[in-house]
Short mmCIF file of C-alpha atoms in Angstrom, two decimals:
data_model
loop_
_atom_site.label_atom_id
_atom_site.label_comp_id
_atom_site.label_asym_id
_atom_site.label_seq_id
_atom_site.Cartn_x
_atom_site.Cartn_y
_atom_site.Cartn_z
CA MET A 49 69.82 88.91 73.51
CA LYS A 50 73.76 88.36 75.02
CA ARG A 51 74.99 91.68 73.19
CA LEU A 52 72.40 93.93 74.87
CA LEU A 53 73.03 92.47 77.94
CA THR A 54 76.18 93.11 77.79
CA ILE A 55 75.74 97.36 76.25
CA LEU A 56 73.49 97.45 80.15
CA CYS A 57 75.86 96.37 81.56
CA VAL A 58 78.45 98.90 80.20
CA LEU A 59 76.03 101.31 80.42
CA LEU A 60 74.42 101.15 84.44
CA PHE A 61 78.29 100.59 85.32
CA PHE A 62 79.15 104.46 83.60
CA THR A 63 76.23 105.82 85.48
CA ALA A 64 77.72 104.62 88.32
CA MET A 65 80.83 106.10 87.71
CA LEU A 66 79.71 109.54 87.32
CA ILE A 67 77.03 109.37 90.53
CA PHE A 68 79.36 108.11 92.98
CA PRO A 69 82.85 109.37 91.83
CA LYS A 70 84.16 109.24 95.30
CA GLU A 71 83.89 105.30 95.30
CA THR A 72 85.11 105.03 92.05
CA PHE A 73 88.22 106.69 92.59
CA GLN A 74 88.93 105.28 96.16
CA GLY A 75 88.65 101.40 94.16
CA ALA A 76 90.13 102.60 91.50
CA SER A 77 93.18 103.55 93.59
CA SER A 78 93.38 100.30 95.84
CA GLY A 79 92.80 98.51 92.40
CA VAL A 80 96.48 100.66 91.44
CA LEU A 81 98.11 100.08 94.38
CA LEU A 82 97.28 96.28 94.76
CA TRP A 83 98.58 95.63 91.39
CA PHE A 84 101.23 97.83 91.79
CA HIS A 85 102.37 96.59 95.26
CA THR A 86 101.39 92.84 95.02
CA VAL A 87 100.38 91.10 92.00
CA LEU A 88 103.30 93.29 89.24
CA PRO A 89 106.47 92.21 91.66
CA THR A 90 104.97 89.04 92.08
CA LEU A 91 103.25 87.94 88.98
CA LEU A 92 105.46 89.97 86.45
CA PRO A 93 108.26 87.98 86.86
CA PHE A 94 106.83 84.21 86.48
CA LEU A 95 105.62 85.72 83.41
CA ILE A 96 108.78 86.78 81.78
CA ILE A 97 110.50 83.33 82.38
CA SER A 98 108.09 81.55 81.84
CA ASN A 99 107.71 82.81 77.83
CA LEU A 100 111.72 82.45 78.20
CA LEU A 101 110.74 78.91 79.11
CA ILE A 102 109.04 77.83 76.01
CA HIS A 103 110.97 80.60 73.51
CA THR A 104 114.42 79.26 74.54
CA GLY A 105 113.17 75.44 73.86
CA ALA A 106 114.54 75.14 78.09
CA ILE A 107 110.82 73.47 78.52
CA ASN A 108 111.90 70.72 76.44
CA LEU A 109 113.94 69.64 79.65
CA ILE A 110 111.80 70.19 82.46
CA SER A 111 108.95 68.37 80.41
CA ARG A 112 111.31 65.42 79.95
CA LEU A 113 112.95 66.05 83.69
CA LEU A 114 108.90 66.43 85.33
CA ALA A 115 107.76 63.06 83.06
CA PRO A 116 108.50 60.54 84.70
CA ILE A 117 106.34 61.23 87.43
CA LEU A 118 103.62 63.87 86.93
CA CYS A 119 102.61 61.87 83.05
CA ARG A 120 102.09 58.90 84.53
CA PHE A 121 99.98 60.28 87.68
CA PHE A 122 98.41 62.52 85.78
CA ARG A 123 97.64 61.16 82.76
CA VAL A 124 98.90 63.69 81.19
CA SER A 125 101.76 64.85 77.87
CA PRO A 126 105.52 66.11 79.18
CA TYR A 127 104.12 69.07 78.08
CA GLY A 128 101.44 68.38 80.17
CA ALA A 129 104.13 68.18 83.52
CA PHE A 130 105.09 71.62 82.53
CA VAL A 131 101.67 73.42 82.83
CA ILE A 132 101.13 71.71 86.15
CA LEU A 133 104.25 72.80 88.08
CA ILE A 134 103.62 76.35 86.77
CA GLY A 135 99.49 75.89 87.57
CA PHE A 136 100.21 75.20 90.93
CA LEU A 137 103.55 77.01 92.14
CA CYS A 138 103.53 80.01 90.28
CA GLY A 139 99.72 81.33 90.93
CA CYS A 140 96.50 82.51 88.75
CA PRO A 141 96.07 83.33 85.67
CA MET A 142 99.70 81.82 84.91
CA GLY A 143 98.65 78.23 84.49
CA SER A 144 96.16 78.84 82.07
CA LYS A 145 98.57 80.88 80.13
CA VAL A 146 100.58 78.25 80.08
CA THR A 147 98.29 76.29 78.26
CA ALA A 148 96.65 78.60 75.96
CA ASP A 149 100.50 79.03 74.92
CA LEU A 150 100.98 75.66 74.58
CA LEU A 151 98.06 75.04 73.04
CA LYS A 152 98.13 77.78 70.00
CA LYS A 153 101.67 76.45 69.85
CA GLU A 154 99.99 72.63 69.31
CA ALA A 155 102.80 71.01 71.58
CA ILE A 156 99.62 70.10 73.49
CA CYS A 157 95.69 69.23 71.90
CA GLU A 158 92.54 70.96 72.73
CA LYS A 159 91.53 67.37 74.83
CA GLU A 160 94.52 67.99 77.07
CA ALA A 161 94.60 71.38 77.71
CA ARG A 162 90.73 71.75 79.28
CA TYR A 163 92.07 69.22 80.89
CA LEU A 164 94.66 70.70 82.03
CA LEU A 165 92.77 74.19 82.66
CA SER A 166 89.52 72.54 85.34
CA PHE A 167 92.96 72.21 88.06
CA CYS A 168 96.41 73.67 86.81
CA ASN A 169 95.50 76.98 87.30
CA ASN A 170 95.46 78.11 91.44
CA THR A 171 96.19 80.75 94.07
CA SER A 172 100.47 79.97 94.36
CA PRO A 173 101.51 78.77 97.88
CA MET A 174 103.56 82.09 98.58
CA PHE A 175 100.03 84.02 98.72
CA ILE A 176 98.07 81.06 100.47
CA VAL A 177 101.01 81.25 103.51
CA SER A 178 101.36 84.36 103.55
CA TYR A 179 98.70 86.60 102.70
CA ILE A 180 96.19 84.63 103.78
CA LEU A 181 97.40 82.02 106.84
CA TRP A 182 100.00 84.85 108.35
CA GLN A 183 98.61 87.46 107.71
CA ASN A 184 95.12 87.69 107.88
CA LEU A 185 93.59 84.46 109.66
CA ASN A 186 97.13 84.57 112.13
CA ILE A 187 97.57 81.03 112.55
CA PRO A 188 100.83 80.44 111.00
CA GLU A 189 100.62 77.61 112.94
CA LEU A 190 98.14 75.25 110.57
CA THR A 191 100.49 76.60 107.60
CA LEU A 192 101.12 72.93 106.62
CA PRO A 193 98.14 71.25 107.38
CA LEU A 194 95.69 73.85 104.92
CA LEU A 195 98.20 74.54 101.89
CA THR A 196 98.33 70.87 101.82
CA LEU A 197 94.72 70.36 101.44
CA LEU A 198 94.29 73.28 99.26
CA THR A 199 97.09 71.47 96.63
CA ALA A 200 94.87 68.09 97.80
CA ALA A 201 91.71 69.14 96.21
CA PRO A 202 92.57 69.92 92.79
CA VAL A 203 94.74 66.62 92.63
CA LEU A 204 92.28 64.31 93.72
CA LEU A 205 89.41 66.44 91.60
CA SER A 206 91.39 65.35 88.40
CA PHE A 207 91.03 61.64 88.45
CA VAL A 208 87.20 62.96 88.05
CA PHE A 209 87.58 65.31 86.01
CA ARG A 210 90.37 63.24 83.57
CA ARG A 211 86.74 60.49 82.93
CA LEU A 212 85.02 63.65 82.14
CA TYR A 213 87.16 64.20 79.01
CA HIS A 214 87.84 60.66 78.68
CA ILE A 215 91.37 60.65 79.59
CA PRO A 216 92.77 57.37 78.46
CA VAL A 217 95.04 55.33 80.50
CA GLN A 218 98.59 56.30 78.79
CA GLY A 219 97.64 60.24 78.54
CA VAL A 220 97.63 62.09 75.95
CA TYR A 221 99.73 62.68 73.65
CA ILE A 222 100.70 64.36 70.33
CA THR A 223 103.09 62.70 68.39
CA SER A 224 103.88 64.54 65.22
CA GLN A 225 105.84 67.13 67.12
CA ASP A 226 108.36 66.02 70.04
CA THR A 227 109.92 69.28 71.12
CA LEU A 228 109.20 72.88 70.74
CA SER A 229 110.60 74.49 67.90
CA VAL A 230 113.99 77.02 69.42
CA ASN A 231 113.21 80.62 68.92
CA GLY A 232 116.28 82.39 70.12
CA ARG A 233 116.39 85.77 68.00
CA ASP A 234 114.70 88.65 70.02
CA SER A 235 113.42 86.46 72.49
CA LEU A 236 114.30 88.18 75.60
CA ASP A 237 112.55 91.51 74.64
CA THR A 238 109.77 89.15 72.97
CA CYS A 239 108.59 87.51 76.85
CA ILE A 240 109.26 91.06 78.05
CA MET A 241 107.08 92.58 76.42
CA ASN A 242 104.51 89.82 76.32
CA GLY A 243 104.69 89.98 79.76
CA PHE A 244 104.01 93.22 80.35
CA GLU A 245 100.95 93.28 78.03
CA THR A 246 99.83 90.59 79.70
CA ILE A 247 100.69 92.33 83.36
CA THR A 248 98.82 95.07 81.94
CA ARG A 249 95.86 93.49 81.50
CA ILE A 250 95.63 91.32 84.01
CA GLY A 251 95.94 94.78 86.44
CA GLY A 252 92.78 96.21 84.22
CA TYR A 253 90.75 92.86 85.50
CA ILE A 254 92.04 93.98 88.85
CA ILE A 255 90.76 98.14 88.77
CA LEU A 256 87.72 97.74 86.87
CA PHE A 257 86.57 94.88 89.79
CA SER A 258 87.68 96.89 92.69
CA ILE A 259 85.58 99.71 91.90
CA LEU A 260 82.71 97.55 91.24
CA PHE A 261 83.95 95.87 95.51
CA SER A 262 83.24 100.13 95.75
CA PHE A 263 80.36 100.25 94.29
CA ALA A 264 78.66 96.58 95.66
CA GLU A 265 79.84 97.86 99.28
CA LEU A 266 77.82 101.17 98.81
CA ILE A 267 74.17 99.49 97.72
CA ILE A 268 74.29 96.44 98.70
CA ALA A 269 72.74 95.97 102.99
CA LYS A 270 75.41 95.36 105.14
CA SER A 271 75.01 91.99 106.23
CA VAL A 272 77.13 88.94 107.45
CA ALA A 273 75.61 86.98 104.37
CA VAL A 274 76.79 90.49 102.13
CA THR A 275 80.15 90.56 103.30
CA ALA A 276 81.15 87.06 104.23
CA LEU A 277 79.60 84.51 101.28
CA LEU A 278 78.97 86.77 98.49
CA LEU A 279 81.40 90.33 98.38
CA PRO A 280 84.14 88.33 98.57
CA THR A 281 83.78 86.25 95.36
CA LEU A 282 84.30 89.49 93.30
CA GLU A 283 87.92 89.71 94.21
CA ILE A 284 90.23 87.00 96.20
CA THR A 285 92.97 89.79 97.83
CA THR A 286 90.43 92.47 99.66
CA GLY A 287 87.76 89.67 99.48
CA ILE A 288 89.92 87.12 101.98
CA THR A 289 89.67 90.28 104.50
CA MET A 290 86.35 91.53 104.21
CA ILE A 291 86.33 87.41 105.82
CA CYS A 292 88.65 88.00 108.10
CA SER A 293 87.01 90.68 109.65
CA SER A 294 83.72 89.62 109.81
CA PRO A 295 82.44 88.28 113.24
CA LEU A 296 82.14 84.62 112.34
CA SER A 297 83.73 82.21 114.13
CA LEU A 298 87.55 81.37 113.09
CA ASN A 299 86.79 78.05 111.93
CA SER A 300 84.14 79.54 109.48
CA GLN A 301 86.85 82.20 108.55
CA ILE A 302 89.22 79.30 107.62
CA ILE A 303 86.33 77.41 105.37
CA LEU A 304 85.54 80.41 103.16
CA ALA A 305 88.42 81.73 102.89
CA LEU A 306 89.85 78.49 101.63
CA ALA A 307 86.69 77.69 99.93
CA LEU A 308 87.33 81.41 98.04
CA THR A 309 91.06 80.24 97.69
CA SER A 310 90.50 77.28 95.57
CA PHE A 311 87.57 79.73 93.44
CA GLY A 312 89.74 82.44 92.82
CA GLY A 313 86.68 84.84 92.87
CA TRP A 314 85.29 86.19 89.23
CA CYS A 315 88.21 89.04 89.04
CA ALA A 316 90.23 85.35 88.74
CA ALA A 317 88.07 84.35 85.69
CA ALA A 318 88.10 87.53 84.17
CA GLN A 319 91.58 87.13 84.26
CA THR A 320 91.76 83.52 83.17
CA ARG A 321 88.98 84.95 80.23
CA ALA A 322 91.94 86.86 78.72
CA MET A 323 94.16 84.19 78.58
CA ILE A 324 92.58 82.33 76.54
CA MET A 325 90.33 84.53 74.66
CA ASP A 326 92.85 83.93 71.42
CA THR A 327 92.34 79.64 71.85
CA SER A 328 89.08 77.56 71.59
CA LEU A 329 88.61 77.05 75.04
CA PRO A 330 85.23 77.82 76.81
CA LEU A 331 85.24 79.36 80.17
CA GLY A 332 82.40 78.06 81.79
CA PRO A 333 83.04 74.73 82.74
CA TYR A 334 85.86 76.66 83.90
CA ILE A 335 83.94 78.42 86.39
CA ALA A 336 82.35 74.98 87.17
CA GLU A 337 85.09 72.97 88.08
CA LYS A 338 86.77 76.00 90.17
CA LEU A 339 83.41 76.02 92.01
CA ILE A 340 83.75 72.63 92.54
CA THR A 341 86.65 73.09 93.78
CA ALA A 342 85.52 75.61 95.88
CA LEU A 343 82.85 73.17 97.38
CA VAL A 344 85.49 70.19 97.85
CA THR A 345 87.92 72.30 99.51
CA SER A 346 85.87 74.04 102.17
CA LEU A 347 83.86 69.99 102.93
CA LEU A 348 88.29 69.28 103.35
CA ALA A 349 88.40 71.70 105.60
CA TRP A 350 85.15 71.56 108.09
CA CYS A 351 86.22 67.89 108.29
CA PHE A 352 89.46 68.32 108.94
CA LEU A 353 89.16 71.32 111.33
CA SER A 354 86.35 68.91 112.90
CA PHE A 355 88.72 66.29 113.97
CA ARG A 356 92.31 68.13 114.96
#
């Protein structure tokens, strides 16, 4: 049944590309430009350097430095602390990629990987500040409180998710391996090629979802519910622009934009799936956890905007 549904969706998408060649070209063009001008220069350096940190063993030093604070607070291993750092600072899907890489190297166990994935695959602060808060919402005066709010939501939910995954008080550790082995030979070339392979795969998802976005705009009726609630969830960059250009009040735009930022959009979920597909990590719970995070973020935003 699942395979039949996949085949039907692919055939429907192919038929739409033949019927609407103009929209297909426009969607693909916008996707390529988004990938080349925004995603590539923003994400590729972090992909390469994170690979280098793991391959050269520098992650061992960083993990030890982060461990005294993050391990105790989040109940994770030292390598889990590294995932938290990358997941909160470097942007989606970096958190899921590093989690999957460390799981495949057996530096973290599956229980810890699922726990980390539940709250450590977030939109980068650079993108939030420059693109969402300054460029689209045009509220630079609220940068600090809203950035704090977006960070607080997954941190608070980590206390809930740790109970869901039965994370013990002393944290989750793999005692058989204290440090990752160092593979210095051809590390740079390997890390660069892995980074380009990952960023190319991400670009493919962005292009496909941009085409889907063009089809949806053409077919679905224009209404506030559609243009401000449904369509923006396909891809975060285009979705934020659509929310901020809607006739909704500024407070409503802020709440919806922050909720979408916490969720990441379906394109980001597809990218995350690509990062974890070679592991045993399931996608379903991750999507549910991101939707819960979006709900909590919107509630926090509503409270903040109501009482400020």
